[in-house]
């Protein structure tokens, strides 16, 4: 079965950095666009970033542009989210997701989801 397993979350001070990873198995990774979403307590899940199958196209939420970078390694079946200049408002549970169709920002388009990794940012 398809598995997406996130890692790399943790606690960091504002201004710090974290690198999230998402390892995929049970699917042809290079056929799927990959996305990152986040959900804070009491809030709806929101789009963070997405990357096309080849890595040649990326899409970011305005709130993270210039601070976060999404990348992928198809040989390792892994997608990454480099998060720099973290702010307290970035604190959330971060999820990766796979989409056979494209790099959209709607969570409804994504076919498979991981369980999430927690990011805490202290001020």
XYZ file of C-alpha atoms in Angstrom:
123
model
C 0.000 0.000 0.000
C 1.002 3.608 -0.428
C 2.905 5.144 2.451
C 4.112 8.693 2.896
C 6.246 9.158 5.987
C 7.261 12.629 7.106
C 10.228 13.376 9.329
C 12.361 16.293 10.424
C 9.894 18.188 12.540
C 10.828 19.596 15.909
C 11.117 22.707 18.017
C 13.045 25.759 16.870
C 13.325 29.400 17.831
C 11.949 32.098 15.583
C 14.418 32.823 12.801
C 15.675 29.259 12.783
C 15.493 26.555 10.132
C 14.201 23.043 9.727
C 14.256 20.580 6.861
C 11.317 18.244 6.506
C 11.499 15.026 4.521
C 8.769 12.799 3.169
C 9.663 9.282 2.059
C 7.209 7.611 -0.295
C 6.647 3.941 -0.978
C 4.041 1.828 -2.733
C 3.612 4.217 -5.657
C 5.556 5.272 -8.733
C 6.951 8.389 -7.104
C 8.165 9.998 -10.308
C 4.580 10.028 -11.635
C 3.234 12.130 -8.771
C 3.411 15.791 -8.035
C 4.065 16.276 -4.337
C 2.654 18.843 -1.988
C 3.161 20.084 1.551
C 0.275 21.252 3.699
C 0.049 22.324 7.318
C -2.593 22.501 9.986
C -2.409 24.416 13.226
C -4.739 23.692 16.174
C -8.189 25.122 15.558
C -7.390 26.040 11.973
C -8.088 24.479 8.621
C -5.429 22.636 6.691
C -3.631 25.027 4.357
C -1.425 24.677 1.322
C 2.283 25.374 1.766
C 4.132 24.262 -1.368
C 4.071 21.790 -4.236
C 6.508 20.468 -6.787
C 5.928 18.923 -10.200
C 7.017 15.395 -11.107
C 10.314 16.495 -12.630
C 10.976 19.184 -10.061
C 10.986 21.821 -12.771
C 7.941 23.664 -11.462
C 7.113 24.694 -7.929
C 4.183 26.453 -6.325
C 4.194 28.259 -2.963
C 1.728 29.879 -0.649
C 2.329 33.616 -0.405
C 2.991 33.278 3.321
C 6.105 31.140 2.754
C 7.530 32.508 -0.509
C 11.170 33.419 -0.163
C 11.528 31.430 3.082
C 10.586 27.852 2.182
C 11.957 25.712 -0.633
C 10.427 22.469 -1.865
C 12.591 19.935 -3.680
C 12.537 16.265 -4.572
C 14.856 13.375 -5.276
C 13.088 10.869 -7.491
C 15.916 8.368 -7.087
C 15.232 8.328 -3.337
C 11.433 8.644 -3.576
C 11.676 11.614 -1.254
C 10.391 15.175 -1.195
C 11.844 17.872 1.038
C 10.733 21.155 2.509
C 13.522 23.477 3.597
C 12.096 26.039 5.986
C 14.171 29.115 6.817
C 13.424 32.251 8.826
C 10.709 30.421 10.704
C 8.034 32.449 12.438
C 5.729 31.486 15.313
C 2.843 31.468 12.844
C 4.571 28.646 10.931
C 3.987 26.290 13.860
C 1.710 23.444 12.762
C 1.545 19.813 11.878
C 3.064 19.473 8.404
C 1.783 16.883 5.951
C 3.064 15.710 2.603
C 0.685 14.539 -0.076
C 0.836 12.994 -3.550
C -1.198 14.153 -6.536
C -1.285 12.306 -9.835
C -2.704 15.320 -11.655
C -0.667 18.398 -10.800
C 0.714 20.893 -8.326
C -2.499 22.487 -7.197
C -3.124 24.102 -3.844
C -6.405 22.355 -3.090
C -6.095 19.473 -0.671
C -9.053 17.786 -2.390
C -6.885 17.075 -5.426
C -4.348 15.006 -3.549
C -4.653 11.248 -3.563
C -2.426 10.120 -0.705
C -1.391 11.683 2.585
C 1.191 11.156 5.276
C 0.545 11.252 9.011
C 2.323 14.528 9.580
C 5.274 15.879 11.522
C 4.997 18.580 14.161
C 6.813 21.891 13.890
C 6.959 24.201 16.896
C 8.384 27.711 16.665
C 9.025 29.705 19.810
C 9.314 33.468 19.848
